[in-house]
């Protein structure tokens, strides 16, 4: 594998995701590029996997490089699996974490403890300009608090307590979170497959 | 059946529902009472039927009369069946029709026409002080517009076009709407069963 072949473009402009994915993928010798001028890709898919592939395909096509993309969200059982693919725009505007989190808390205000179960789900996709592609999913189950706790992470982290833990994912160190997170699991599963795709580029 | 036995208490303070149900049930010789001092009943059920029964049981118990209750909502396929039982409080506060409707429109803004399917569902429950109870469901399928149309009805009526129609349920006359609506179907199915419950009181 040449130096060139380690160039992977990350199809996101979300600073939080860029940082998390750099942490997760660096140990695999994968260097991420995240140009600030990537086009917006409409997330019109009905599933995390569809949206991750939509984004990775578009960015691979535009850049001529292997592109990786993440689509992820919070799956709340009392909301029939929503916000799901709409997690980042649940309150109506894209990327307003505080509004999204407040809305979920208000919607499930009357839901008793035993039904406050949820999961974070992440689809990680990689697409080569040749058209070769792969998508894998990671998931972490947990429960939802009634008020936010912790200042780490982003999105719905302050209300999500993974099964077997007492802290929210916003109260964990980045390393603790990566070890159990949906995104950590998905991209660690993707990493070895990525090498295949990168190899195919050479 | 005595004059007394036609007294049925409606477990709601929603003026729109009181008017609709009076229209629907009057032809069956059922006279509704809707006292303004009914207690609030927490709608903690996971289904329309559970919530309708929760409300009717509480009001039958408090008043000593046969109580009927409605729980209904909009079931949006692209939102995995939500807002569902949360329809009246989807934006976080109870009864803010405009905010609820705007939020649904924003959440499904990127959903293409073929996936903008939805249904109005209504559970109609009747409970006698004796404990006898019955619950039935009515449903109307349709599609969701991208902007509201019409000033009749309430709730999500301005964006809902029933299958086989070109108007929204907010553009129909009350009689046209009742003939096909989830609430019309449910309460017309409930009416004959109500006579049995009323008979059981005597």
CSV table of C-alpha atoms in Angstrom, one decimal:
chain,number,residue,atom,x,y,z
A,1,UNK,CA,0.0,0.0,0.0
A,2,UNK,CA,1.5,3.4,-1.0
A,3,UNK,CA,1.3,6.6,1.1
A,4,UNK,CA,-1.3,7.9,-1.3
A,5,UNK,CA,-3.6,4.9,-0.6
A,6,UNK,CA,-4.1,5.9,3.0
A,7,UNK,CA,-5.9,9.1,2.0
A,8,UNK,CA,-9.5,8.6,3.1
A,9,UNK,CA,-12.1,11.4,2.8
A,10,UNK,CA,-14.6,11.7,5.6
A,11,UNK,CA,-18.0,12.8,4.2
A,12,UNK,CA,-19.0,15.1,7.1
A,13,UNK,CA,-18.5,18.6,8.3
A,14,UNK,CA,-19.6,17.8,11.8
A,15,UNK,CA,-16.6,18.7,14.0
A,16,UNK,CA,-17.7,16.3,16.7
A,17,UNK,CA,-17.8,13.3,14.3
A,18,UNK,CA,-14.5,14.4,12.7
A,19,UNK,CA,-12.8,14.3,16.1
A,20,UNK,CA,-14.4,11.0,17.2
A,21,UNK,CA,-13.6,9.2,13.9
A,22,UNK,CA,-9.9,10.5,13.9
A,23,UNK,CA,-9.5,9.0,17.4
A,24,UNK,CA,-11.1,5.7,16.4
A,25,UNK,CA,-9.3,5.2,13.1
A,26,UNK,CA,-5.8,6.5,13.8
A,27,UNK,CA,-4.8,3.3,15.5
A,28,UNK,CA,-5.6,1.5,12.3
A,29,UNK,CA,-3.1,3.7,10.4
A,30,UNK,CA,-5.9,5.5,8.6
A,31,UNK,CA,-5.5,9.2,8.0
A,32,UNK,CA,-8.7,11.1,7.5
A,33,UNK,CA,-9.2,14.2,5.3
A,34,UNK,CA,-12.2,16.4,6.0
A,35,UNK,CA,-12.2,19.2,3.4
A,36,UNK,CA,-14.4,22.1,4.4
A,37,UNK,CA,-15.8,22.5,0.9
A,38,UNK,CA,-17.5,19.1,0.6
A,39,UNK,CA,-21.0,19.4,-1.0
A,40,UNK,CA,-24.1,18.9,1.1
A,41,UNK,CA,-25.7,15.5,0.5
A,42,UNK,CA,-29.4,15.2,1.2
A,43,UNK,CA,-30.1,12.4,3.7
A,44,UNK,CA,-33.3,11.1,2.1
A,45,UNK,CA,-32.8,7.5,3.0
A,46,UNK,CA,-35.1,5.6,5.3
A,47,UNK,CA,-32.3,3.8,7.2
A,48,UNK,CA,-28.9,4.7,8.6
A,49,UNK,CA,-27.2,2.4,6.1
A,50,UNK,CA,-28.9,4.1,3.1
A,51,UNK,CA,-27.9,7.5,4.3
A,52,UNK,CA,-24.3,6.6,5.1
A,53,UNK,CA,-24.0,5.1,1.6
A,54,UNK,CA,-25.6,8.1,-0.1
A,55,UNK,CA,-23.1,10.4,1.5
A,56,UNK,CA,-20.0,8.2,0.9
A,57,UNK,CA,-21.0,7.6,-2.8
A,58,UNK,CA,-21.4,11.3,-3.5
A,59,UNK,CA,-18.1,12.2,-1.8
A,60,UNK,CA,-16.2,9.4,-3.5
A,61,UNK,CA,-17.6,10.5,-6.8
A,62,UNK,CA,-16.8,14.2,-6.3
A,63,UNK,CA,-13.2,13.7,-4.9
A,64,UNK,CA,-12.1,10.5,-6.7
A,65,UNK,CA,-10.9,9.2,-3.4
A,66,UNK,CA,-12.1,6.5,-1.0
A,67,UNK,CA,-14.8,8.1,1.1
A,68,UNK,CA,-16.2,7.1,4.4
A,69,UNK,CA,-19.4,8.3,6.0
A,70,UNK,CA,-21.4,7.8,9.2
A,71,UNK,CA,-25.1,8.0,9.7
A,72,UNK,CA,-26.2,7.5,13.2
A,73,UNK,CA,-28.8,8.4,15.7
A,74,UNK,CA,-30.9,7.7,18.8
A,75,UNK,CA,-33.5,4.9,18.5
A,76,UNK,CA,-36.1,5.4,21.3
A,77,UNK,CA,-38.4,2.5,21.9
A,78,UNK,CA,-41.3,4.7,23.3
A,79,UNK,CA,-41.1,6.7,20.0
A,80,UNK,CA,-41.2,3.6,17.8
A,81,UNK,CA,-37.5,3.8,17.0
A,82,UNK,CA,-37.5,7.5,16.2
A,83,UNK,CA,-35.8,10.1,16.1
A,84,UNK,CA,-33.7,7.5,14.2
A,85,UNK,CA,-32.5,8.9,10.9
A,86,UNK,CA,-34.0,12.3,11.9
A,87,UNK,CA,-31.9,12.5,15.1
A,88,UNK,CA,-29.9,15.5,13.9
A,89,UNK,CA,-33.0,17.4,12.8
A,90,UNK,CA,-35.7,16.2,15.2
A,91,UNK,CA,-36.8,19.6,16.4
A,92,UNK,CA,-37.0,20.7,12.7
A,93,UNK,CA,-33.7,22.5,12.1
A,94,UNK,CA,-30.5,20.6,11.3
A,95,UNK,CA,-27.9,20.3,14.1
A,96,UNK,CA,-29.6,22.1,17.0
A,97,UNK,CA,-28.5,19.5,19.6
A,98,UNK,CA,-30.1,21.4,22.6
A,99,UNK,CA,-33.5,21.7,20.8
A,100,UNK,CA,-33.4,18.0,19.7
A,101,UNK,CA,-32.6,16.7,23.2
A,102,UNK,CA,-35.2,18.9,24.9
A,103,UNK,CA,-37.9,17.8,22.4
A,104,UNK,CA,-37.2,14.1,23.1
A,105,UNK,CA,-37.3,14.7,26.8
A,106,UNK,CA,-40.6,16.5,26.5
A,107,UNK,CA,-42.1,13.8,24.2
A,108,UNK,CA,-41.3,11.0,26.7
A,109,UNK,CA,-42.0,13.0,29.8
A,110,UNK,CA,-44.9,10.7,30.8
A,111,UNK,CA,-43.1,7.4,29.8
A,112,UNK,CA,-42.4,5.3,32.9
A,113,UNK,CA,-38.8,4.1,33.7
A,114,UNK,CA,-39.3,0.6,32.4
A,115,UNK,CA,-40.2,1.9,29.0
A,116,UNK,CA,-37.4,4.5,28.7
A,117,UNK,CA,-35.1,2.2,26.7
A,118,UNK,CA,-33.2,3.4,23.7
A,119,UNK,CA,-30.1,2.6,21.6
A,120,UNK,CA,-27.5,4.6,19.7
A,121,UNK,CA,-27.1,3.1,16.2
A,122,UNK,CA,-24.4,3.9,13.7
A,123,UNK,CA,-24.0,2.9,10.1
A,124,UNK,CA,-20.4,3.2,8.8
A,125,UNK,CA,-20.0,3.2,5.0
A,126,UNK,CA,-16.9,3.2,2.8
A,127,UNK,CA,-17.1,3.7,-1.0
A,128,UNK,CA,-14.2,3.6,-3.5
A,129,UNK,CA,-14.3,5.6,-6.7
A,130,UNK,CA,-14.4,2.2,-8.5
A,131,UNK,CA,-17.8,1.6,-7.0
A,132,UNK,CA,-16.8,-1.0,-4.5
A,133,UNK,CA,-18.6,-0.3,-1.2
A,134,UNK,CA,-19.2,-1.7,2.3
A,135,UNK,CA,-21.5,-0.7,5.1
A,136,UNK,CA,-21.5,-2.0,8.7
A,137,UNK,CA,-23.6,-1.2,11.8
A,138,UNK,CA,-22.7,-0.7,15.5
A,139,UNK,CA,-25.1,-0.4,18.3
A,140,UNK,CA,-25.2,0.4,22.0
A,141,UNK,CA,-28.3,-0.2,24.2
A,142,UNK,CA,-29.2,1.9,27.2
A,143,UNK,CA,-31.8,4.0,29.0
A,144,UNK,CA,-32.8,7.7,28.9
A,145,UNK,CA,-32.6,10.0,31.9
A,146,UNK,CA,-35.2,12.7,32.6
A,147,UNK,CA,-32.6,15.6,32.6
A,148,UNK,CA,-29.2,16.0,31.0
A,149,UNK,CA,-26.0,15.0,32.8
A,150,UNK,CA,-22.4,15.6,31.7
A,151,UNK,CA,-20.6,18.0,29.3
A,152,UNK,CA,-18.7,15.5,27.1
A,153,UNK,CA,-19.8,14.0,23.8
A,154,UNK,CA,-22.6,15.7,21.8
A,155,UNK,CA,-26.1,15.2,20.6
A,156,UNK,CA,-28.1,13.0,22.9
A,157,UNK,CA,-25.1,11.9,25.0
A,158,UNK,CA,-26.2,13.8,28.1
A,159,UNK,CA,-29.4,11.7,28.6
A,160,UNK,CA,-28.1,8.3,27.5
A,161,UNK,CA,-26.9,5.8,30.0
A,162,UNK,CA,-25.5,2.6,28.4
A,163,UNK,CA,-26.6,-0.7,29.9
A,164,UNK,CA,-24.1,-1.8,32.6
A,165,UNK,CA,-23.0,1.8,33.4
A,166,UNK,CA,-24.2,4.5,35.7
A,167,UNK,CA,-22.7,7.5,33.8
A,168,UNK,CA,-24.1,9.0,30.7
A,169,UNK,CA,-22.0,8.9,27.6
A,170,UNK,CA,-21.5,12.7,28.2
A,171,UNK,CA,-19.9,11.8,31.5
A,172,UNK,CA,-17.3,9.4,30.1
A,173,UNK,CA,-13.9,10.2,28.9
A,174,UNK,CA,-13.6,10.1,25.1
A,175,UNK,CA,-11.7,6.7,25.4
A,176,UNK,CA,-14.3,5.2,27.6
A,177,UNK,CA,-17.1,6.3,25.2
A,178,UNK,CA,-15.3,5.1,22.1
A,179,UNK,CA,-14.7,1.6,23.7
A,180,UNK,CA,-18.5,1.0,23.9
A,181,UNK,CA,-20.1,3.4,21.5
A,182,UNK,CA,-22.1,2.7,18.4
A,183,UNK,CA,-19.6,4.7,16.4
A,184,UNK,CA,-16.6,3.0,17.9
A,185,UNK,CA,-18.1,-0.4,17.2
A,186,UNK,CA,-19.1,0.4,13.6
A,187,UNK,CA,-15.8,2.0,12.6
A,188,UNK,CA,-13.7,-0.6,14.2
A,189,UNK,CA,-15.6,-3.2,12.2
A,190,UNK,CA,-15.2,-1.0,9.1
A,191,UNK,CA,-11.4,-0.5,9.5
A,192,UNK,CA,-10.2,-3.8,8.2
A,193,UNK,CA,-12.6,-3.7,5.3
A,194,UNK,CA,-11.3,-0.2,4.5
A,195,UNK,CA,-7.9,-1.6,3.9
A,196,UNK,CA,-9.4,-3.9,1.2
A,197,UNK,CA,-11.1,-1.0,-0.5
A,198,UNK,CA,-7.9,1.1,-0.3
A,199,UNK,CA,-5.9,-1.8,-1.7
A,200,UNK,CA,-8.4,-2.0,-4.6
A,201,UNK,CA,-7.6,1.6,-5.5
A,202,UNK,CA,-3.9,1.0,-6.1
B,1,UNK,CA,-84.3,2.5,28.9
B,2,UNK,CA,-85.2,5.5,31.2
B,3,UNK,CA,-84.3,9.1,30.5
B,4,UNK,CA,-81.6,8.9,33.1
B,5,UNK,CA,-79.9,6.1,31.3
B,6,UNK,CA,-79.1,8.3,28.3
B,7,UNK,CA,-76.8,10.4,30.3
B,8,UNK,CA,-73.3,9.7,29.1
B,9,UNK,CA,-70.3,11.6,30.2
B,10,UNK,CA,-67.6,12.5,27.7
B,11,UNK,CA,-64.1,12.3,29.2
B,12,UNK,CA,-62.6,15.3,27.4
B,13,UNK,CA,-62.4,19.0,27.7
B,14,UNK,CA,-61.3,19.4,24.1
B,15,UNK,CA,-64.0,21.7,22.5
B,16,UNK,CA,-63.3,20.3,19.0
B,17,UNK,CA,-63.9,16.7,20.2
B,18,UNK,CA,-67.0,17.6,22.1
B,19,UNK,CA,-68.5,19.2,19.0
B,20,UNK,CA,-67.5,16.3,16.7
B,21,UNK,CA,-68.8,13.6,19.1
B,22,UNK,CA,-72.1,15.4,19.7
B,23,UNK,CA,-72.6,15.5,15.9
B,24,UNK,CA,-71.7,11.8,15.5
B,25,UNK,CA,-73.7,10.4,18.5
B,26,UNK,CA,-76.9,12.6,18.4
B,27,UNK,CA,-78.4,10.5,15.6
B,28,UNK,CA,-78.2,7.5,18.0
B,29,UNK,CA,-80.2,9.2,20.6
B,30,UNK,CA,-77.2,9.6,22.9
B,31,UNK,CA,-77.0,12.8,24.8
B,32,UNK,CA,-73.5,13.8,25.9
B,33,UNK,CA,-72.5,15.7,29.1
B,34,UNK,CA,-69.1,17.3,29.2
B,35,UNK,CA,-68.7,18.9,32.6
B,36,UNK,CA,-65.9,21.5,32.8
B,37,UNK,CA,-64.7,20.2,36.1
B,38,UNK,CA,-63.6,16.8,35.0
B,39,UNK,CA,-60.2,15.7,36.5
B,40,UNK,CA,-57.1,15.5,34.2
B,41,UNK,CA,-56.2,11.9,33.4
B,42,UNK,CA,-52.6,11.2,32.6
B,43,UNK,CA,-52.3,9.6,29.2
B,44,UNK,CA,-49.6,7.2,30.0
B,45,UNK,CA,-50.7,4.3,27.8
B,46,UNK,CA,-48.6,3.0,24.9
B,47,UNK,CA,-51.7,2.6,22.6
B,48,UNK,CA,-54.8,4.6,21.7
B,49,UNK,CA,-57.0,1.9,23.2
B,50,UNK,CA,-55.1,2.0,26.6
B,51,UNK,CA,-55.4,5.7,26.8
B,52,UNK,CA,-59.1,5.8,25.9
B,53,UNK,CA,-59.8,3.2,28.5
B,54,UNK,CA,-57.7,5.0,31.2
B,55,UNK,CA,-59.7,8.2,30.6
B,56,UNK,CA,-63.1,6.5,30.5
B,57,UNK,CA,-62.4,4.4,33.6
B,58,UNK,CA,-61.4,7.4,35.7
B,59,UNK,CA,-64.4,9.5,34.6
B,60,UNK,CA,-66.8,6.6,35.1
B,61,UNK,CA,-65.4,6.1,38.6
B,62,UNK,CA,-65.5,9.8,39.5
B,63,UNK,CA,-69.0,10.5,38.2
B,64,UNK,CA,-70.8,7.2,38.7
B,65,UNK,CA,-72.1,7.5,35.1
B,66,UNK,CA,-71.3,5.7,31.9
B,67,UNK,CA,-68.2,7.5,30.5
B,68,UNK,CA,-67.0,7.6,26.9
B,69,UNK,CA,-63.5,8.7,25.8
B,70,UNK,CA,-61.6,9.1,22.6
B,71,UNK,CA,-57.8,8.8,22.1
B,72,UNK,CA,-56.7,9.5,18.6
B,73,UNK,CA,-53.9,10.7,16.6
B,74,UNK,CA,-51.9,10.8,13.4
B,75,UNK,CA,-49.8,7.7,12.5
B,76,UNK,CA,-47.1,8.8,10.0
B,77,UNK,CA,-45.3,5.9,8.3
B,78,UNK,CA,-42.1,7.9,7.7
B,79,UNK,CA,-42.0,8.5,11.5
B,80,UNK,CA,-42.5,4.8,12.3
B,81,UNK,CA,-46.1,5.4,13.3
B,82,UNK,CA,-45.5,8.5,15.5
B,83,UNK,CA,-46.7,11.0,16.6
B,84,UNK,CA,-49.4,8.4,17.5
B,85,UNK,CA,-50.4,8.6,21.1
B,86,UNK,CA,-48.3,11.8,21.4
B,87,UNK,CA,-50.1,13.6,18.6
B,88,UNK,CA,-51.6,16.3,20.9
B,89,UNK,CA,-48.2,17.0,22.5
B,90,UNK,CA,-45.7,16.2,19.8
B,91,UNK,CA,-43.9,19.6,20.0
B,92,UNK,CA,-43.6,19.2,23.7
B,93,UNK,CA,-46.6,21.1,25.1
B,94,UNK,CA,-50.2,19.8,25.2
B,95,UNK,CA,-52.7,21.0,22.6
B,96,UNK,CA,-50.5,23.4,20.6
B,97,UNK,CA,-52.0,22.3,17.2
B,98,UNK,CA,-50.0,24.8,15.1
B,99,UNK,CA,-46.6,23.8,16.7
B,100,UNK,CA,-47.4,20.1,16.4
B,101,UNK,CA,-48.3,20.4,12.7
B,102,UNK,CA,-45.3,22.5,11.9
B,103,UNK,CA,-43.0,20.0,13.6
B,104,UNK,CA,-44.3,17.1,11.6
B,105,UNK,CA,-44.0,19.0,8.4
B,106,UNK,CA,-40.4,19.9,9.2
B,107,UNK,CA,-39.5,16.4,10.3
B,108,UNK,CA,-40.8,14.9,7.0
B,109,UNK,CA,-39.6,17.8,4.8
B,110,UNK,CA,-37.1,15.5,2.9
B,111,UNK,CA,-39.5,12.5,2.6
B,112,UNK,CA,-40.5,11.9,-1.0
B,113,UNK,CA,-44.2,11.8,-2.1
B,114,UNK,CA,-44.4,8.0,-2.2
B,115,UNK,CA,-43.4,7.7,1.4
B,116,UNK,CA,-45.7,10.5,2.8
B,117,UNK,CA,-48.4,8.0,3.8
B,118,UNK,CA,-50.3,8.4,7.1
B,119,UNK,CA,-53.5,7.5,8.9
B,120,UNK,CA,-55.7,9.0,11.5
B,121,UNK,CA,-56.6,6.4,14.1
B,122,UNK,CA,-59.2,6.7,16.9
B,123,UNK,CA,-59.9,4.4,19.8
B,124,UNK,CA,-63.4,5.0,21.3
B,125,UNK,CA,-63.9,3.5,24.8
B,126,UNK,CA,-67.0,3.3,27.0
B,127,UNK,CA,-66.9,2.3,30.6
B,128,UNK,CA,-69.9,1.7,33.0
B,129,UNK,CA,-69.5,2.3,36.7
B,130,UNK,CA,-70.1,-1.4,37.1
B,131,UNK,CA,-66.8,-2.0,35.4
B,132,UNK,CA,-68.2,-3.2,32.1
B,133,UNK,CA,-66.2,-1.7,29.3
B,134,UNK,CA,-65.8,-1.7,25.5
B,135,UNK,CA,-63.2,-0.2,23.1
B,136,UNK,CA,-63.3,-0.1,19.3
B,137,UNK,CA,-61.0,1.5,16.7
B,138,UNK,CA,-61.6,3.5,13.6
B,139,UNK,CA,-59.0,4.4,10.9
B,140,UNK,CA,-58.7,6.5,7.8
B,141,UNK,CA,-55.7,6.3,5.5
B,142,UNK,CA,-54.3,9.1,3.5
B,143,UNK,CA,-51.2,11.2,2.5
B,144,UNK,CA,-49.6,14.3,3.9
B,145,UNK,CA,-49.2,17.6,2.1
B,146,UNK,CA,-46.1,19.9,2.4
B,147,UNK,CA,-48.2,22.9,3.5
B,148,UNK,CA,-51.5,23.3,5.3
B,149,UNK,CA,-54.8,23.7,3.4
B,150,UNK,CA,-58.2,24.5,4.8
B,151,UNK,CA,-59.6,26.0,8.0
B,152,UNK,CA,-62.0,23.4,9.2
B,153,UNK,CA,-61.4,20.6,11.6
B,154,UNK,CA,-58.4,20.8,14.0
B,155,UNK,CA,-55.1,19.2,14.8
B,156,UNK,CA,-53.4,17.8,11.7
B,157,UNK,CA,-56.5,18.1,9.4
B,158,UNK,CA,-55.0,20.8,7.2
B,159,UNK,CA,-52.2,18.5,5.9
B,160,UNK,CA,-54.2,15.2,5.7
B,161,UNK,CA,-55.7,14.1,2.4
B,162,UNK,CA,-57.8,10.9,2.8
B,163,UNK,CA,-57.3,8.2,0.1
B,164,UNK,CA,-59.7,8.8,-2.8
B,165,UNK,CA,-60.1,12.5,-2.1
B,166,UNK,CA,-58.4,15.6,-3.2
B,167,UNK,CA,-59.3,17.9,-0.3
B,168,UNK,CA,-57.8,17.8,3.2
B,169,UNK,CA,-60.1,16.9,6.1
B,170,UNK,CA,-59.8,20.7,6.9
B,171,UNK,CA,-61.4,21.5,3.6
B,172,UNK,CA,-64.4,19.2,4.1
B,173,UNK,CA,-67.7,20.1,5.6
B,174,UNK,CA,-68.2,18.6,9.1
B,175,UNK,CA,-70.6,16.1,7.6
B,176,UNK,CA,-68.2,15.0,4.9
B,177,UNK,CA,-65.4,14.6,7.4
B,178,UNK,CA,-67.6,12.6,9.9
B,179,UNK,CA,-68.7,10.2,7.2
B,180,UNK,CA,-65.1,9.0,6.5
B,181,UNK,CA,-63.2,10.0,9.6
B,182,UNK,CA,-61.4,7.8,12.1
B,183,UNK,CA,-63.6,9.3,14.9
B,184,UNK,CA,-66.8,8.9,12.9
B,185,UNK,CA,-66.0,5.3,12.2
B,186,UNK,CA,-65.0,4.5,15.8
B,187,UNK,CA,-68.0,6.1,17.5
B,188,UNK,CA,-70.5,4.8,15.0
B,189,UNK,CA,-69.1,1.3,15.9
B,190,UNK,CA,-69.3,2.2,19.6
B,191,UNK,CA,-72.9,3.5,19.6
B,192,UNK,CA,-74.8,0.2,19.6
B,193,UNK,CA,-72.4,-1.2,22.2
B,194,UNK,CA,-73.1,1.9,24.3
B,195,UNK,CA,-76.8,1.0,24.5
B,196,UNK,CA,-75.8,-2.3,26.0
B,197,UNK,CA,-73.7,-0.6,28.6
B,198,UNK,CA,-76.4,1.9,29.4
B,199,UNK,CA,-78.9,-0.9,29.6
B,200,UNK,CA,-76.6,-2.7,32.1
B,201,UNK,CA,-76.8,0.4,34.4
B,202,UNK,CA,-80.6,0.3,34.8
